[in-house]
C-alpha atoms as one frame of an Amber mdcrd trajectory, in Angstrom:
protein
 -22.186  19.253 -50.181 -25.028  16.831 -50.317 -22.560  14.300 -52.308 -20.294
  14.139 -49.219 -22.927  14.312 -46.791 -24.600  10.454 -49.180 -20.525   8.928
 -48.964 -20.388   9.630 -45.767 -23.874   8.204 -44.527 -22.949   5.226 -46.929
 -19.564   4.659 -45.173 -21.446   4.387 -41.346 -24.272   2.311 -42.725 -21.565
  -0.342 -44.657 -19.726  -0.514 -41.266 -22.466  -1.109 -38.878 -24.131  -3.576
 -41.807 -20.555  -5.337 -41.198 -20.992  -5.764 -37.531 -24.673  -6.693 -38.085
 -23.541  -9.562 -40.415 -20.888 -10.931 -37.775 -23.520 -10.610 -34.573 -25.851
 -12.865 -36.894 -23.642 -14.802 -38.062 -22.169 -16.050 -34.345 -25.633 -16.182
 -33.492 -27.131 -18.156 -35.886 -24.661 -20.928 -35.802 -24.204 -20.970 -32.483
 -27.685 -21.445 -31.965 -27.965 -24.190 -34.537 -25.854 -26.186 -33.294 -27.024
 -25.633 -29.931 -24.646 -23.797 -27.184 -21.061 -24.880 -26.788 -19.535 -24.456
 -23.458 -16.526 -24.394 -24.650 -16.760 -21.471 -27.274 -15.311 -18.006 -26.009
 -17.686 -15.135 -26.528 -15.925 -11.922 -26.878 -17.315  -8.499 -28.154 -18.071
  -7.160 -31.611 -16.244  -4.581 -32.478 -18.827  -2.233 -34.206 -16.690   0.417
 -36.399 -18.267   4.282 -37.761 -20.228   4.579 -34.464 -23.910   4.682 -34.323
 -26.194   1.796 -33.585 -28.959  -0.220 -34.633 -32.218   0.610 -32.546 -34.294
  -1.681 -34.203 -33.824  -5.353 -35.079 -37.481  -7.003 -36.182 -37.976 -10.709
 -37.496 -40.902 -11.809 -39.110 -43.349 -14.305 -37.291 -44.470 -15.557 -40.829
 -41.133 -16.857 -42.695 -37.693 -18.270 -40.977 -34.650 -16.043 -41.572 -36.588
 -12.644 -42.817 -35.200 -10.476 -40.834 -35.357  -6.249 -41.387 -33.102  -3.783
 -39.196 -33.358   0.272 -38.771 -30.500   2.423 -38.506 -30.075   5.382 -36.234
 -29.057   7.288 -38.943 -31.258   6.668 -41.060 -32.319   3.608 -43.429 -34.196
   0.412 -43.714 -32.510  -3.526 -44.597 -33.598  -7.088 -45.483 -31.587  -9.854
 -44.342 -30.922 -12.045 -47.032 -29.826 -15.217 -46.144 -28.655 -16.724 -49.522
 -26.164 -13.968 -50.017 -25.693 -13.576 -46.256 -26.454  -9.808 -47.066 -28.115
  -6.797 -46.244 -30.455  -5.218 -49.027 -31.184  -1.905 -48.795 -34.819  -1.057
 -48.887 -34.512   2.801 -48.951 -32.211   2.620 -52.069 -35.321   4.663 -54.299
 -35.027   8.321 -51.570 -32.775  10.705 -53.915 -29.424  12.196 -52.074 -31.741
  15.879 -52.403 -34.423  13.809 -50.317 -32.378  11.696 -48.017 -34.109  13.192
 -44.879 -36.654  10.952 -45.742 -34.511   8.087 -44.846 -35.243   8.087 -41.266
 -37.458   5.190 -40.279 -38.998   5.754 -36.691 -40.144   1.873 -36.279 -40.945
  -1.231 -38.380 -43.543  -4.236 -38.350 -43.763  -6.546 -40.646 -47.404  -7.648
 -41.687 -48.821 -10.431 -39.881 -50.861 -11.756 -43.158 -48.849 -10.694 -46.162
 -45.038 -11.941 -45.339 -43.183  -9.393 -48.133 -44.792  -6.465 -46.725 -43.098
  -4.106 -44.111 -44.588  -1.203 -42.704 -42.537   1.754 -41.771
């Protein structure tokens, strides 16, 4: 049913938003505080499966970042709540095909628009 079909999507996107969150949050201090040669990188474990295939940061404003899931979807990095927003949040479970989002770029005048 289309109800199991939206949980399920949900579940994948939470996890990989989860893995997402850690990878920029290892990255962004360690790069503020420049590179310690002491730290220990290790992997991220990314749980659900599926990936991110596009990561895009805006030239405009520090720390607006947006990310595309494989699966389907569209997010904000907000770095006050150090959380993802949906964008895609208005497409209806009936229309959720329309959740796939090919590529992004963020507008090189206007820094809260995105095109997908």
């Amino acid at each position: 049913s289309v109800a199991l079909i939206k949980d399920f999507i949900e579940r994948k996107m939470h996890a990989k938003l989860w893995a997402l969150v850690a990878l920029f949050t290892t990255f962004s201090s360690t790069y503020a505080a420049g590179v310690d040669s002491t730290y220990s990188w290790q992997n991220v474990e990314i749980g659900g499966g599926g990936f991110v295939p596009g990561i895009t940061f805006s030239p405009l404003k520090k720390d607006l970042i947006y990310a595309r899931m494989d699966i389907g979807g569209c997010y904000r990095w907000n770095p006050a709540t150090n959380r993802w927003v949906q964008l895609l949040n208005w497409v209806s479970a009936a229309d959720w095909d329309l959740t796939g989002v090919d590529s992004m770029i963020p507008d090189p005048v206007n820094v809260y628009e995105l095109f997908l």
